[in-house]
Coordinates of C-alpha atoms in Angstrom, one line a residue:
M1 CA -2.1 145.1 252.3
E2 CA -1.6 141.9 253.6
A3 CA 1.9 140.6 255.2
K4 CA 2.5 137.5 252.6
V5 CA 4.2 134.3 254.0
P6 CA 7.5 133.3 252.0
L7 CA 7.1 130.0 250.3
E8 CA 9.9 128.4 248.6
V9 CA 10.3 125.3 246.3
H10 CA 13.4 124.7 245.6
I11 CA 14.1 122.0 242.5
M12 CA 16.0 120.9 239.5
S13 CA 14.6 121.2 236.3
K14 CA 15.2 117.3 235.1
C15 CA 13.9 115.4 238.2
P16 CA 10.9 113.7 238.2
D17 CA 11.1 114.0 242.2
A18 CA 10.4 118.3 241.4
R19 CA 7.9 117.6 238.6
D20 CA 5.6 115.2 241.3
C21 CA 6.2 117.7 243.7
L22 CA 4.8 120.5 242.0
R23 CA 1.8 118.6 240.3
D24 CA 1.4 117.0 243.3
L25 CA 1.4 119.6 245.7
V26 CA 3.2 123.2 245.0
V27 CA 0.4 123.8 242.2
P28 CA -2.8 122.8 243.4
A29 CA -2.1 124.5 246.9
M30 CA -1.0 127.9 244.8
A31 CA -4.4 127.4 242.9
N32 CA -6.1 128.3 246.2
I33 CA -3.9 130.5 248.2
S34 CA -1.4 132.0 245.7
D35 CA -2.5 135.9 247.3
K36 CA -1.6 135.1 250.6
V37 CA 2.2 133.6 249.7
D38 CA 5.8 135.8 248.6
F39 CA 6.3 132.3 246.1
K40 CA 9.8 131.6 244.9
L41 CA 11.4 128.9 243.0
S42 CA 15.4 128.2 243.8
Y43 CA 17.2 126.1 242.2
I44 CA 19.7 123.6 243.3
G45 CA 23.1 122.7 242.0
K46 CA 26.9 123.7 242.8
T47 CA 29.3 126.2 242.3
T48 CA 32.5 125.7 240.6
E49 CA 35.4 127.9 239.5
E50 CA 35.0 126.6 235.7
D51 CA 31.9 125.6 233.5
D52 CA 30.4 128.9 234.1
G53 CA 30.2 128.8 237.3
V54 CA 27.6 126.2 238.0
K55 CA 27.7 122.6 237.8
C56 CA 24.1 120.6 237.8
M57 CA 23.4 117.1 238.7
H58 CA 21.6 116.2 235.6
G59 CA 24.3 117.7 233.6
Q60 CA 24.4 121.2 231.1
T61 CA 20.9 120.4 229.9
E62 CA 19.3 120.5 233.3
C63 CA 21.7 124.0 233.6
L64 CA 19.8 125.2 230.7
G65 CA 16.8 123.7 232.0
N66 CA 17.0 125.8 235.1
I67 CA 18.2 129.1 233.2
I68 CA 14.7 128.9 230.8
E69 CA 12.4 128.7 234.0
L70 CA 14.4 131.5 236.0
C71 CA 13.8 133.5 232.7
A72 CA 10.3 132.9 232.7
A73 CA 10.3 133.8 236.6
T74 CA 12.0 136.9 235.8
S75 CA 10.2 138.2 232.6
Y76 CA 7.0 136.8 234.5
P77 CA 7.0 137.4 238.1
S78 CA 3.1 136.3 238.4
P79 CA 3.7 132.5 239.7
K80 CA 0.2 132.0 237.4
I81 CA 2.3 132.5 234.4
H82 CA 6.1 130.7 235.5
L83 CA 4.7 128.3 238.0
G84 CA 2.1 126.9 235.3
F85 CA 5.0 126.9 232.9
T86 CA 7.7 125.0 234.8
L87 CA 5.4 122.6 235.6
C88 CA 4.6 122.4 232.1
L89 CA 8.5 121.5 231.1
S90 CA 8.8 119.2 234.1
R91 CA 5.9 117.1 233.4
R92 CA 8.1 116.0 230.2
Y93 CA 11.6 116.7 232.1
P94 CA 13.6 114.4 230.0
E95 CA 12.8 116.0 226.9
I96 CA 14.5 119.7 228.8
P97 CA 15.3 121.9 227.4
S98 CA 14.5 120.9 224.0
Q99 CA 13.3 123.8 221.7
E100 CA 9.7 122.6 221.1
L101 CA 9.4 121.5 224.4
V102 CA 9.5 125.1 225.7
E103 CA 7.8 127.1 222.9
D104 CA 4.8 124.3 223.2
C105 CA 4.9 125.5 227.3
A106 CA 5.1 129.2 226.6
L107 CA 2.1 128.5 224.4
E108 CA 0.1 127.1 226.6
H109 CA 1.3 129.7 229.5
G110 CA 1.3 132.7 227.7
I111 CA 5.1 133.6 227.5
D112 CA 6.5 135.1 224.7
F113 CA 9.4 132.5 223.5
D114 CA 11.2 136.2 222.1
V115 CA 11.6 136.8 225.9
L116 CA 12.5 134.1 227.0
N117 CA 15.2 133.2 223.8
E118 CA 16.4 137.1 224.7
C119 CA 16.7 136.3 228.4
M120 CA 19.1 133.8 227.7
S121 CA 20.6 134.7 225.1
R122 CA 21.2 138.5 227.1
E123 CA 25.2 139.3 227.6
N124 CA 26.4 136.1 225.3
G125 CA 24.3 134.0 228.2
A126 CA 26.1 135.6 231.1
Y127 CA 22.8 137.3 232.9
G128 CA 21.0 133.6 232.5
M129 CA 24.0 132.2 234.1
G130 CA 24.0 134.4 237.0
L131 CA 20.7 133.8 237.7
L132 CA 21.5 130.3 237.5
R133 CA 24.5 131.1 240.0
D134 CA 22.3 133.4 242.8
S135 CA 19.6 131.4 243.0
V136 CA 22.0 128.0 243.7
M137 CA 23.7 130.0 245.9
R138 CA 20.9 131.2 247.7
S139 CA 20.0 126.9 248.1
A140 CA 23.1 126.3 249.4
E141 CA 23.4 129.0 251.8
L142 CA 20.0 127.7 253.0
G143 CA 21.7 124.2 253.3
V144 CA 18.5 123.1 251.0
K145 CA 20.4 120.1 248.5
T146 CA 17.5 118.0 248.0
S147 CA 14.9 118.4 245.1
C148 CA 12.4 118.8 245.9
T149 CA 12.6 121.1 249.1
V150 CA 9.1 122.7 249.8
R151 CA 9.9 125.5 252.2
L152 CA 7.2 128.0 254.6
G153 CA 8.0 131.2 256.2
G154 CA 12.0 130.3 256.0
K155 CA 11.6 126.2 257.6
V156 CA 11.3 123.2 255.8
R157 CA 7.6 122.0 255.6
C158 CA 7.8 119.1 253.5
V159 CA 10.6 117.5 251.1
R160 CA 10.2 115.0 248.2
D161 CA 13.0 112.3 247.7
G162 CA 13.2 109.5 245.8
G163 CA 9.8 109.3 244.9
E164 CA 8.2 109.3 248.9
W165 CA 7.4 112.4 250.8
R166 CA 9.3 113.1 253.8
D167 CA 9.9 115.8 257.1
C168 CA 6.1 116.8 255.5
E169 CA 4.9 117.4 259.6
G170 CA 1.4 118.3 259.1
G171 CA 1.1 116.3 255.8
E172 CA 1.9 116.4 252.0
E173 CA -1.5 117.2 250.2
P174 CA -2.7 120.2 248.9
E175 CA -5.3 120.9 251.4
D176 CA -2.5 120.6 254.4
L177 CA -0.1 123.2 252.7
V178 CA -3.3 125.6 252.5
R179 CA -4.4 125.3 256.2
D180 CA -0.6 125.7 257.4
I181 CA -0.2 128.8 254.8
K182 CA -3.6 130.7 255.7
R183 CA -2.9 130.1 259.8
K184 CA 0.9 131.4 259.2
V185 CA -0.8 134.6 257.6
D186 CA -2.9 134.6 261.2
E187 CA -0.3 134.3 262.7
E188 CA 1.1 137.3 261.2
K189 CA -1.6 139.2 261.9
G190 CA -1.1 138.8 265.4
W191 CA -3.7 135.7 265.8
T192 CA -3.1 132.4 268.1
Y193 CA -4.1 129.3 267.6

C-alpha cells in the first residue's frame, strides 16, 4: 500500500475563486493523480456562539451550499464523485443552494439526491451543521482564511484570491501540481532529488 500525499483544498461554496481553482487546477490535476493523494475539501467561515455556530461570508445560502458539499463528501468518499459534484455546483455558484441545481449535479455525478437530503435533514439539520462547524474549525486552526487555498503535504501550495493566483511556488498549472505530487510521493519512498 503506497503512502498517499495529503492534498487539501479550502473553499467557500459561493466563491468565484473556488470555482476557478477547482475548474482550472484541482480537478484537472486530480484526473491524473487521484490515486496518489489523500484528498480533502475543507470550508472557510467563522464559528460563532449563535446562528447554529457558523457564519459564512456569502450568507446563510453559502452555509447550506457548504453543508450540501460536505454531505456529498461524507456520503460518497471517492473524490471522483464528490469533487466532480462540487465543481458542478460551483460552475453555477450564484444559484446555490437551489434544489434544481443540486438535483442536476447529483444526477450528473451519480449521487442520490435522497441520500444528500437525508444527510442535510439528519438530527433536524444538526448533523450537517456539525460537519460544517468541524470543517470551518479545521481551516481556522490551520490559519487558512482565503478561498481557495490549496495545501499539499501540509503546506500552502497555491492560493486563488480576487481572480489571481498567488503563493504558487512551482506554478499554478495542473501539470505543475501533478509534478509536485509525484515528487512528494517519491520523497515518501525515500527518493531524493
